[in-house]
Amino acid sequence: MYLHIYIWYNMQKTVSPYIDSRATKKEQVANMFNNISKTYDFLNHALSLGIDTLWRKKAIKELLNSQPKNILDVATGTGDFAFTAIKILKPQRIIGVDISKGMLAIAQEKILKRRMEQIFEVRMGDSEQLLFNDNEFDAVTVAYGVRNFENLDQGLADMLRVLKPGGKIVILEFSKPKYFPIKQGYNFYFNHVLPTIGAIFSKDSAAYSYLPESVAAFPDGDSFIARMIQAGYSNTQYKSLAGGICSIYTGVK
Ligand SMILES: C[S@@+](CC[C@H](N)C(=O)[O-])C[C@H]1O[C@@H](n2cnc3c(N)ncnc32)[C@H](O)[C@@H]1O
């Protein structure tokens, strides 16, 4: 009962990038990522001191046992999670979808530069209405994407639809550290350092204020697992990284 009230309460809260905008969250998110696409990779690595690469690897390794041949990377952005999957899992094919043209343009440049066009293809696509058949993919991956969905439950349900029975989803997302001193250090860094550096280098100050605000309002840990179960995933699990700064969520269809 309390869990349902908690889930309902969280579903009512929507944090969008631009406070004064009348556009939907999805339109705002696509605009924001178009604005920051050219500096996204640089700032990602710089602001995380390169740790984002380690977290991506750790998350992708959750799929080592299932050896997926055919993968869908949702909210692929500039493609870094998919490139990590290619390196570690050596799939036959991976398709990346995203709602931001700007982010996909960078991903496409990287695909051509690395000569990976036979393995990795990117397309415009919305996680909440995926243009794929039911039961099409051995695995679905999402890094730092679910927090940006306009409708998380619809996104989780549609990703489940395109997974093959027995297929696995791996979700990497920021979470909220609970304990001293990581909690205090993280709050200071996320609320003060990151928005300031982000505003200087990305020329979109809203983007790096939206980051801590969206993490604060987003379900993590058991609350996120509850949403996955509600969407229909089984064998759900999560692992906290770096004292809870990030979490890896997995589930099976
Ligand atoms: C923080 S970036 C993550 C990119 C990449 N996965 C990575 O690990 O660097 C989030 C991405 O989610 C995309 N996104 C947000 N909502 C989406 C949706 N409903 N469907 C598809 N992509 C979405 C954004 O356009 C953006 O490129």
Short mmCIF file of C-alpha atoms and ligand atoms in Angstrom, two decimals:
data_model
loop_
_atom_site.label_atom_id
_atom_site.label_comp_id
_atom_site.label_asym_id
_atom_site.label_seq_id
_atom_site.Cartn_x
_atom_site.Cartn_y
_atom_site.Cartn_z
CA MET A 1 0.00 0.00 0.00
CA TYR A 2 2.71 2.50 1.10
CA LEU A 3 4.86 1.39 -1.83
CA HIS A 4 2.03 2.20 -4.25
CA ILE A 5 1.53 5.65 -2.70
CA TYR A 6 5.29 6.27 -2.93
CA ILE A 7 5.36 5.19 -6.59
CA TRP A 8 2.32 7.34 -7.38
CA TYR A 9 3.90 10.37 -5.62
CA ASN A 10 7.11 10.01 -7.62
CA MET A 11 5.22 9.63 -10.88
CA GLN A 12 3.65 13.09 -10.34
CA LYS A 13 7.00 14.88 -10.17
CA THR A 14 8.52 15.98 -13.45
CA VAL A 15 11.79 17.86 -13.56
CA SER A 16 12.48 19.47 -16.95
CA PRO A 17 15.60 21.36 -18.11
CA TYR A 18 14.14 24.81 -18.84
CA ILE A 19 11.88 26.15 -16.09
CA ASP A 20 10.21 28.83 -18.24
CA SER A 21 9.64 26.67 -21.27
CA ARG A 22 6.18 25.50 -22.31
CA ALA A 23 7.58 22.66 -24.38
CA THR A 24 7.13 19.08 -23.18
CA LYS A 25 9.92 17.50 -21.15
CA LYS A 26 10.81 15.38 -24.20
CA GLU A 27 11.19 18.43 -26.45
CA GLN A 28 13.23 20.25 -23.82
CA VAL A 29 15.50 17.25 -23.27
CA ALA A 30 16.08 16.86 -27.03
CA ASN A 31 16.87 20.60 -27.32
CA MET A 32 19.18 20.52 -24.35
CA PHE A 33 21.18 17.58 -25.71
CA ASN A 34 21.30 19.21 -29.15
CA ASN A 35 22.78 22.30 -27.45
CA ILE A 36 25.44 20.40 -25.51
CA SER A 37 26.20 17.62 -28.01
CA LYS A 38 29.54 19.08 -29.16
CA THR A 39 30.95 19.37 -25.63
CA TYR A 40 29.15 16.33 -24.15
CA ASP A 41 31.96 13.76 -24.45
CA PHE A 42 34.66 16.13 -23.24
CA LEU A 43 32.64 17.32 -20.22
CA ASN A 44 31.48 13.80 -19.37
CA HIS A 45 35.02 12.54 -19.02
CA ALA A 46 36.38 15.72 -17.42
CA LEU A 47 33.61 16.16 -14.84
CA SER A 48 33.67 12.49 -13.83
CA LEU A 49 37.51 12.43 -13.90
CA GLY A 50 37.24 9.55 -16.36
CA ILE A 51 35.31 7.33 -13.92
CA ASP A 52 32.29 7.23 -16.26
CA THR A 53 34.29 4.90 -18.52
CA LEU A 54 34.85 2.43 -15.67
CA TRP A 55 31.16 2.50 -14.71
CA ARG A 56 30.09 1.87 -18.31
CA LYS A 57 32.43 -1.15 -18.48
CA LYS A 58 31.17 -2.54 -15.19
CA ALA A 59 27.56 -2.21 -16.34
CA ILE A 60 28.16 -3.86 -19.72
CA LYS A 61 29.92 -6.78 -18.00
CA GLU A 62 26.52 -7.68 -16.53
CA LEU A 63 25.78 -9.10 -20.00
CA LEU A 64 28.92 -11.25 -20.31
CA ASN A 65 27.13 -14.47 -19.31
CA SER A 66 24.24 -14.01 -21.73
CA GLN A 67 26.49 -13.17 -24.73
CA PRO A 68 23.85 -11.14 -26.62
CA LYS A 69 24.23 -11.07 -30.41
CA ASN A 70 21.64 -8.40 -31.11
CA ILE A 71 21.56 -5.36 -28.80
CA LEU A 72 19.45 -2.21 -28.59
CA ASP A 73 21.13 0.77 -26.88
CA VAL A 74 18.39 3.21 -25.89
CA ALA A 75 19.24 6.91 -25.38
CA THR A 76 22.52 6.11 -27.07
CA GLY A 77 23.59 9.78 -27.28
CA THR A 78 27.12 9.99 -28.65
CA GLY A 79 27.33 6.18 -28.52
CA ASP A 80 29.79 5.55 -25.69
CA PHE A 81 27.75 2.81 -23.98
CA ALA A 82 27.32 1.02 -27.31
CA PHE A 83 31.05 1.30 -28.11
CA THR A 84 31.81 -0.22 -24.70
CA ALA A 85 29.35 -3.05 -25.44
CA ILE A 86 31.01 -3.71 -28.81
CA LYS A 87 34.44 -3.93 -27.20
CA ILE A 88 33.44 -6.20 -24.32
CA LEU A 89 30.64 -8.34 -25.77
CA LYS A 90 31.49 -8.43 -29.47
CA PRO A 91 27.84 -8.58 -30.62
CA GLN A 92 26.88 -9.12 -34.26
CA ARG A 93 24.79 -5.97 -34.30
CA ILE A 94 23.89 -3.03 -32.10
CA ILE A 95 21.32 -0.35 -32.85
CA GLY A 96 21.37 2.93 -30.92
CA VAL A 97 18.29 5.15 -30.71
CA ASP A 98 17.97 8.69 -29.38
CA ILE A 99 15.67 11.71 -29.64
CA SER A 100 18.55 14.18 -30.11
CA LYS A 101 19.78 14.73 -33.68
CA GLY A 102 22.88 16.54 -32.40
CA MET A 103 23.98 13.67 -30.15
CA LEU A 104 23.38 11.13 -32.95
CA ALA A 105 25.45 13.21 -35.38
CA ILE A 106 28.44 12.91 -33.03
CA ALA A 107 27.79 9.17 -32.62
CA GLN A 108 27.69 8.77 -36.41
CA GLU A 109 31.03 10.61 -36.80
CA LYS A 110 32.58 8.25 -34.25
CA ILE A 111 31.13 5.16 -35.99
CA LEU A 112 32.64 6.19 -39.32
CA LYS A 113 35.98 7.13 -37.77
CA ARG A 114 36.17 3.73 -36.05
CA ARG A 115 34.88 1.90 -39.15
CA MET A 116 32.10 0.24 -37.22
CA GLU A 117 29.22 0.91 -39.59
CA GLN A 118 28.70 -2.86 -40.18
CA ILE A 119 28.08 -3.44 -36.47
CA PHE A 120 26.69 -0.21 -35.04
CA GLU A 121 23.83 1.79 -36.51
CA VAL A 122 22.13 4.83 -34.97
CA ARG A 123 18.58 6.04 -35.60
CA MET A 124 16.28 8.74 -34.31
CA GLY A 125 13.94 6.99 -31.91
CA ASP A 126 11.92 7.46 -28.76
CA SER A 127 12.28 4.99 -25.90
CA GLU A 128 8.60 5.30 -25.14
CA GLN A 129 7.51 4.27 -28.64
CA LEU A 130 10.25 2.10 -30.07
CA LEU A 131 9.94 1.38 -33.78
CA PHE A 132 10.83 -2.31 -33.42
CA ASN A 133 8.89 -5.55 -33.31
CA ASP A 134 8.11 -7.39 -30.11
CA ASN A 135 10.81 -9.84 -28.92
CA GLU A 136 13.49 -8.49 -31.28
CA PHE A 137 16.61 -7.99 -29.09
CA ASP A 138 18.76 -10.30 -26.94
CA ALA A 139 19.62 -7.36 -24.70
CA VAL A 140 18.66 -3.72 -24.12
CA THR A 141 21.08 -1.22 -22.58
CA VAL A 142 20.55 2.36 -21.31
CA ALA A 143 23.20 4.59 -19.73
CA TYR A 144 22.17 7.85 -18.09
CA GLY A 145 19.02 7.86 -20.20
CA VAL A 146 16.04 6.73 -18.08
CA ARG A 147 16.19 9.83 -15.84
CA ASN A 148 15.51 11.93 -18.92
CA PHE A 149 12.47 10.00 -20.14
CA GLU A 150 9.25 11.96 -20.09
CA ASN A 151 7.34 8.85 -19.07
CA LEU A 152 9.58 6.37 -17.25
CA ASP A 153 6.94 3.63 -16.95
CA GLN A 154 6.10 3.76 -20.64
CA GLY A 155 9.83 3.63 -21.48
CA LEU A 156 10.41 0.63 -19.22
CA ALA A 157 7.38 -1.15 -20.68
CA ASP A 158 8.36 -0.55 -24.31
CA MET A 159 11.94 -1.69 -23.74
CA LEU A 160 10.52 -4.88 -22.21
CA ARG A 161 8.29 -5.36 -25.26
CA VAL A 162 11.23 -5.39 -27.72
CA LEU A 163 13.33 -7.76 -25.56
CA LYS A 164 13.24 -11.47 -26.44
CA PRO A 165 11.85 -13.73 -23.69
CA GLY A 166 14.85 -14.43 -21.43
CA GLY A 167 16.60 -11.28 -22.71
CA LYS A 168 18.23 -8.92 -20.22
CA ILE A 169 18.13 -5.17 -19.70
CA VAL A 170 21.03 -3.25 -18.15
CA ILE A 171 20.40 0.28 -16.92
CA LEU A 172 23.14 2.57 -15.61
CA GLU A 173 21.93 5.71 -13.86
CA PHE A 174 22.95 8.26 -11.26
CA SER A 175 21.60 7.63 -7.78
CA LYS A 176 21.80 9.37 -4.41
CA PRO A 177 24.56 8.42 -1.97
CA LYS A 178 23.16 8.03 1.53
CA TYR A 179 26.15 8.10 3.84
CA PHE A 180 28.82 10.51 5.08
CA PRO A 181 31.24 11.61 3.63
CA ILE A 182 30.31 10.59 0.06
CA LYS A 183 26.82 12.10 0.43
CA GLN A 184 28.13 15.53 1.48
CA GLY A 185 30.99 15.53 -1.05
CA TYR A 186 28.65 14.47 -3.84
CA ASN A 187 26.04 17.11 -2.95
CA PHE A 188 28.64 19.86 -2.97
CA TYR A 189 30.18 18.70 -6.24
CA PHE A 190 26.86 18.07 -7.99
CA ASN A 191 25.12 21.25 -6.82
CA HIS A 192 27.99 23.75 -7.01
CA VAL A 193 31.09 22.60 -8.92
CA LEU A 194 29.41 20.75 -11.78
CA PRO A 195 26.81 23.43 -12.77
CA THR A 196 29.53 26.11 -12.76
CA ILE A 197 32.02 24.20 -14.93
CA GLY A 198 29.19 22.89 -17.14
CA ALA A 199 27.85 26.41 -17.75
CA ILE A 200 31.30 27.72 -18.75
CA PHE A 201 32.17 24.94 -21.19
CA SER A 202 28.81 23.89 -22.61
CA LYS A 203 27.22 27.36 -23.00
CA ASP A 204 23.96 25.91 -21.64
CA SER A 205 23.79 26.66 -17.93
CA ALA A 206 20.37 25.01 -17.60
CA ALA A 207 21.76 21.64 -18.68
CA TYR A 208 24.13 21.27 -15.76
CA SER A 209 21.64 22.58 -13.18
CA TYR A 210 19.06 20.14 -14.55
CA LEU A 211 21.48 17.26 -13.88
CA PRO A 212 21.47 17.46 -10.04
CA GLU A 213 17.79 18.45 -9.96
CA SER A 214 16.74 15.51 -12.12
CA VAL A 215 18.83 13.07 -10.07
CA ALA A 216 17.32 14.39 -6.83
CA ALA A 217 13.78 13.83 -8.12
CA PHE A 218 14.43 10.44 -9.72
CA PRO A 219 13.69 7.08 -8.03
CA ASP A 220 16.78 5.07 -7.16
CA GLY A 221 17.64 1.77 -5.46
CA ASP A 222 14.57 -0.17 -4.30
CA SER A 223 12.19 2.50 -5.65
CA PHE A 224 13.59 2.11 -9.16
CA ILE A 225 13.47 -1.68 -8.84
CA ALA A 226 9.78 -1.35 -7.85
CA ARG A 227 9.13 0.50 -11.13
CA MET A 228 10.93 -2.23 -13.09
CA ILE A 229 8.86 -4.94 -11.41
CA GLN A 230 5.70 -2.96 -12.05
CA ALA A 231 6.66 -2.77 -15.76
CA GLY A 232 6.97 -6.58 -15.83
CA TYR A 233 10.70 -7.35 -15.44
CA SER A 234 11.77 -10.36 -13.40
CA ASN A 235 15.06 -11.30 -11.65
CA THR A 236 15.56 -7.59 -10.94
CA GLN A 237 18.72 -6.57 -9.11
CA TYR A 238 20.79 -3.49 -8.48
CA LYS A 239 24.38 -2.71 -7.55
CA SER A 240 25.54 0.62 -6.12
CA LEU A 241 28.79 2.07 -7.43
CA ALA A 242 31.09 4.51 -5.62
CA GLY A 243 29.00 4.64 -2.45
CA GLY A 244 25.77 5.12 -4.37
CA ILE A 245 26.75 7.84 -6.86
CA CYS A 246 25.66 5.52 -9.65
CA SER A 247 23.67 2.30 -9.79
CA ILE A 248 23.43 -0.58 -12.23
CA TYR A 249 19.95 -2.09 -12.54
CA THR A 250 19.29 -5.37 -14.31
CA GLY A 251 16.15 -7.30 -15.15
CA VAL A 252 15.02 -10.13 -17.38
CA LYS A 253 11.96 -10.59 -19.60
C1 LIG B 1 23.07 11.77 -20.61
S1 LIG B 1 22.82 11.28 -22.26
C2 LIG B 1 23.46 9.65 -22.24
C3 LIG B 1 24.07 9.24 -23.55
C4 LIG B 1 24.79 7.91 -23.56
N1 LIG B 1 23.92 6.80 -23.27
C5 LIG B 1 25.98 7.90 -22.65
O1 LIG B 1 26.14 6.93 -21.91
O2 LIG B 1 26.78 8.83 -22.69
C6 LIG B 1 21.08 11.01 -22.28
C7 LIG B 1 20.50 10.79 -23.66
O3 LIG B 1 19.14 10.35 -23.52
C8 LIG B 1 18.44 10.81 -24.65
N2 LIG B 1 17.00 10.67 -24.40
C9 LIG B 1 16.26 11.31 -23.48
N3 LIG B 1 14.99 10.91 -23.54
C10 LIG B 1 14.92 9.98 -24.52
C11 LIG B 1 13.85 9.21 -25.05
N4 LIG B 1 12.60 9.33 -24.60
N5 LIG B 1 14.13 8.34 -26.05
C12 LIG B 1 15.40 8.23 -26.53
N6 LIG B 1 16.44 8.95 -26.07
C13 LIG B 1 16.20 9.82 -25.07
C14 LIG B 1 18.96 12.23 -24.80
O4 LIG B 1 18.67 12.79 -26.05
C15 LIG B 1 20.46 12.03 -24.53
O5 LIG B 1 21.18 11.83 -25.71
#
